[in-house]
Every structure is written in C-alpha cells, then in structure tokens.
Amino acid sequence: QLKNINSSQEGFTYVQQKIDNPPSLEQICARVDNSDLAQQVYMVSLLAITVDTVEEEDYLKNLALCLQLDVQTIKQLNAQFQTQE
C-alpha cells in the first residue's frame, strides 16, 4: 500500500525499515529531551494503540517510566485522551 503513495523511493525505504525494525522503548526515550516532548510521545502512543491487553497496559506503564512522567501528568494525559475519543 505504501508504494501507491506518491513519495520517493527513499521515503518508502525509510518507512519500511521502521516498520520492519521499530526502535526499542529505550531508543525512543533516549531521543526525548524535555517534558513537552515526553508528553507528546505518550499521547501519540495512546492514539496509536487500543489499550485492551495487559501487554499494551505494560507498554504504557513502561513508557511513562522511561519518559519520567509523573502520576499526575499521566492522569491528565489519559483524561485528555478520553475526551478526544
């Protein structure tokens, strides 16, 4: 499907590599250098997955720890996400 999108071969190759070999949680967190970006990364994860398994819940918990988000911030982000659905 990605090949049908009007993009360069280089762009397609990059996206395909990320799909085939996604970065680890640690690699993601290592690139986050401020609180605002940490919150955005957490929100993108909330938007990208349907949290309906233990594995997904664990992922979000580990992501929050890795991003050093405090409990209050996590509650606020989850509440914000709930109102956007």
XYZ file of N, CA and C in Angstrom:
255
model
N 0.812 -1.201 0.000
C 0.000 0.000 0.000
C 0.855 1.265 0.000
N 1.977 1.220 0.699
C 2.822 2.410 0.739
C 3.394 2.749 -0.627
N 3.586 1.759 -1.463
C 4.142 2.022 -2.782
C 3.186 2.835 -3.634
N 1.892 2.782 -3.333
C 0.904 3.532 -4.096
C 0.889 5.008 -3.737
N 1.452 5.350 -2.605
C 1.508 6.742 -2.181
C 2.557 7.457 -3.017
N 2.253 8.664 -3.433
C 3.171 9.442 -4.263
C 4.329 9.943 -3.400
N 5.352 9.116 -3.248
C 6.518 9.504 -2.463
C 7.763 8.937 -3.108
N 8.873 9.379 -2.624
C 10.139 8.922 -3.181
C 10.453 7.506 -2.699
N 11.299 6.846 -3.448
C 11.743 5.507 -3.048
C 12.484 5.583 -1.715
N 13.231 6.649 -1.520
C 13.973 6.827 -0.274
C 13.010 6.917 0.910
N 11.939 7.663 0.749
C 10.939 7.783 1.809
C 10.265 6.455 2.094
N 9.922 5.744 1.044
C 9.299 4.430 1.202
C 10.240 3.479 1.931
N 11.514 3.473 1.535
C 12.500 2.588 2.150
C 12.646 2.899 3.634
N 12.697 4.179 3.972
C 12.825 4.590 5.373
C 11.638 4.087 6.196
N 10.437 4.323 5.710
C 9.233 3.889 6.435
C 9.206 2.372 6.562
N 9.545 1.675 5.491
C 9.533 0.210 5.523
C 10.549 -0.315 6.533
N 11.710 0.313 6.620
C 12.718 -0.102 7.601
C 12.214 0.083 9.027
N 11.508 1.178 9.278
C 10.974 1.443 10.621
C 9.872 0.453 10.971
N 9.078 0.067 9.991
C 8.023 -0.917 10.227
C 8.644 -2.283 10.505
N 9.640 -2.641 9.734
C 10.275 -3.950 9.881
C 11.140 -4.049 11.134
N 11.697 -2.934 11.579
C 12.610 -2.932 12.715
C 12.339 -1.698 13.572
N 11.235 -1.686 14.315
C 10.892 -0.490 15.094
C 11.904 -0.246 16.214
N 12.076 1.012 16.600
C 13.006 1.323 17.682
C 12.489 0.764 19.009
N 13.409 0.455 19.891
C 13.033 -0.034 21.218
C 12.519 1.129 22.060
N 11.907 0.794 23.153
C 11.411 1.808 24.082
C 12.572 2.680 24.570
N 13.689 2.051 24.858
C 14.856 2.790 25.331
C 15.386 3.744 24.262
N 15.363 3.304 23.017
C 15.825 4.173 21.922
C 14.897 5.375 21.762
N 13.608 5.146 21.901
C 12.644 6.245 21.806
C 12.899 7.239 22.930
N 12.968 6.740 24.155
C 13.125 7.620 25.311
C 14.444 8.388 25.284
N 15.483 7.777 24.734
C 16.788 8.438 24.667
C 16.743 9.694 23.804
N 15.797 9.754 22.881
C 15.697 10.910 21.983
C 14.793 12.009 22.534
N 14.108 11.723 23.636
C 13.191 12.696 24.239
C 13.973 13.503 25.265
N 14.063 14.810 25.020
C 14.929 15.626 25.867
C 14.208 16.714 26.662
N 12.864 16.662 26.675
C 12.151 17.634 27.511
C 10.742 17.107 27.836
N 10.136 17.718 28.808
C 8.842 17.260 29.318
C 7.725 17.367 28.279
N 7.723 18.438 27.511
C 6.680 18.611 26.496
C 6.736 17.497 25.456
N 7.936 17.185 25.008
C 8.097 16.114 24.036
C 7.724 14.767 24.649
N 8.065 14.553 25.907
C 7.702 13.313 26.592
C 6.186 13.140 26.619
N 5.478 14.221 26.904
C 4.019 14.160 26.922
C 3.459 13.875 25.532
N 4.053 14.469 24.524
C 3.598 14.227 23.148
C 3.820 12.771 22.738
N 4.966 12.217 23.101
C 5.255 10.815 22.779
C 4.242 9.905 23.459
N 3.932 10.189 24.707
C 2.954 9.385 25.435
C 1.580 9.481 24.762
N 1.178 10.690 24.388
C -0.125 10.877 23.733
C -0.180 10.169 22.380
N 0.887 10.215 21.627
C 0.916 9.517 20.335
C 0.718 8.018 20.560
N 1.328 7.489 21.602
C 1.133 6.067 21.907
C -0.317 5.782 22.267
N -0.939 6.671 23.023
C -2.358 6.492 23.357
C -3.220 6.495 22.099
N -2.875 7.357 21.169
C -3.632 7.442 19.923
C -3.384 6.244 19.006
N -2.192 5.684 19.080
C -1.799 4.632 18.143
C -2.302 3.245 18.524
N -2.581 3.040 19.799
C -2.994 1.704 20.227
C -4.327 1.760 20.948
N -5.020 0.645 20.912
C -6.213 0.473 21.732
C -5.769 -0.311 22.949
N -5.812 0.326 24.103
C -5.294 -0.294 25.319
C -6.340 -1.279 25.844
N -6.209 -2.517 25.357
C -7.166 -3.530 25.790
C -6.505 -4.862 26.105
N -5.195 -4.833 26.260
C -4.476 -6.036 26.681
C -3.489 -5.673 27.782
N -3.074 -6.660 28.515
C -2.085 -6.451 29.571
C -0.773 -5.954 28.975
N -0.402 -6.482 27.811
C 0.840 -6.061 27.164
C 0.815 -4.581 26.820
N -0.320 -4.099 26.343
C -0.430 -2.676 26.000
C -0.415 -1.814 27.257
N -1.053 -2.266 28.305
C -1.012 -1.539 29.582
C 0.418 -1.487 30.109
N 1.116 -2.619 30.031
C 2.513 -2.661 30.471
C 3.378 -1.726 29.632
N 3.133 -1.712 28.323
C 3.894 -0.822 27.443
C 3.733 0.627 27.890
N 2.492 1.053 28.132
C 2.257 2.443 28.544
C 2.890 2.745 29.896
N 2.815 1.803 30.824
C 3.449 1.999 32.130
C 4.963 2.145 31.974
N 5.552 1.256 31.173
C 6.998 1.323 30.953
C 7.393 2.581 30.194
N 6.568 2.989 29.247
C 6.832 4.220 28.514
C 6.813 5.419 29.459
N 5.818 5.483 30.311
C 5.717 6.594 31.263
C 6.932 6.632 32.185
N 7.361 5.464 32.648
C 8.556 5.409 33.497
C 9.794 5.862 32.735
N 9.948 5.358 31.538
C 11.095 5.685 30.707
C 11.139 7.185 30.389
N 9.967 7.761 30.164
C 9.873 9.192 29.845
C 9.889 10.068 31.094
N 9.895 9.426 32.251
C 9.916 10.116 33.543
C 8.695 11.016 33.734
N 7.530 10.490 33.337
C 6.280 11.223 33.541
C 5.728 10.871 34.914
N 5.326 11.882 35.664
C 4.785 11.625 36.996
C 3.319 11.181 36.901
N 2.827 10.638 37.985
C 1.480 10.060 38.019
C 0.426 11.100 37.649
N 0.546 12.311 38.165
C -0.438 13.363 37.877
C -0.464 13.691 36.382
N 0.687 13.798 35.767
C 0.760 14.086 34.329
C 0.122 12.960 33.532
N 0.398 11.720 33.904
C -0.190 10.573 33.216
C -1.708 10.611 33.326
N -2.211 10.921 34.515
C -3.668 11.018 34.701
C -4.256 12.113 33.819
N -3.589 13.247 33.736
C -4.068 14.349 32.904
C -4.072 13.967 31.425
N -3.012 13.319 30.979
C -2.932 12.912 29.574
C -3.994 11.869 29.245
N -4.187 10.914 30.141
C -5.229 9.903 29.918
C -6.615 10.542 29.888
N -6.870 11.498 30.771
C -8.160 12.184 30.788
C -8.344 12.997 29.512
N -7.294 13.667 29.063
C -7.350 14.431 27.816
C -7.640 13.504 26.648
N -7.007 12.366 26.628
C -7.232 11.384 25.559
C -8.680 10.908 25.571
N -9.231 10.651 26.738
C -10.606 10.171 26.867
C -11.595 11.182 26.285
N -11.340 12.483 26.470
C -12.265 13.495 25.965
C -12.147 13.667 24.460
N -11.037 13.230 23.866
C -10.848 13.354 22.414
C -11.488 12.206 21.643
N -11.801 11.131 22.321
C -12.363 9.973 21.610
C -13.778 10.233 21.177
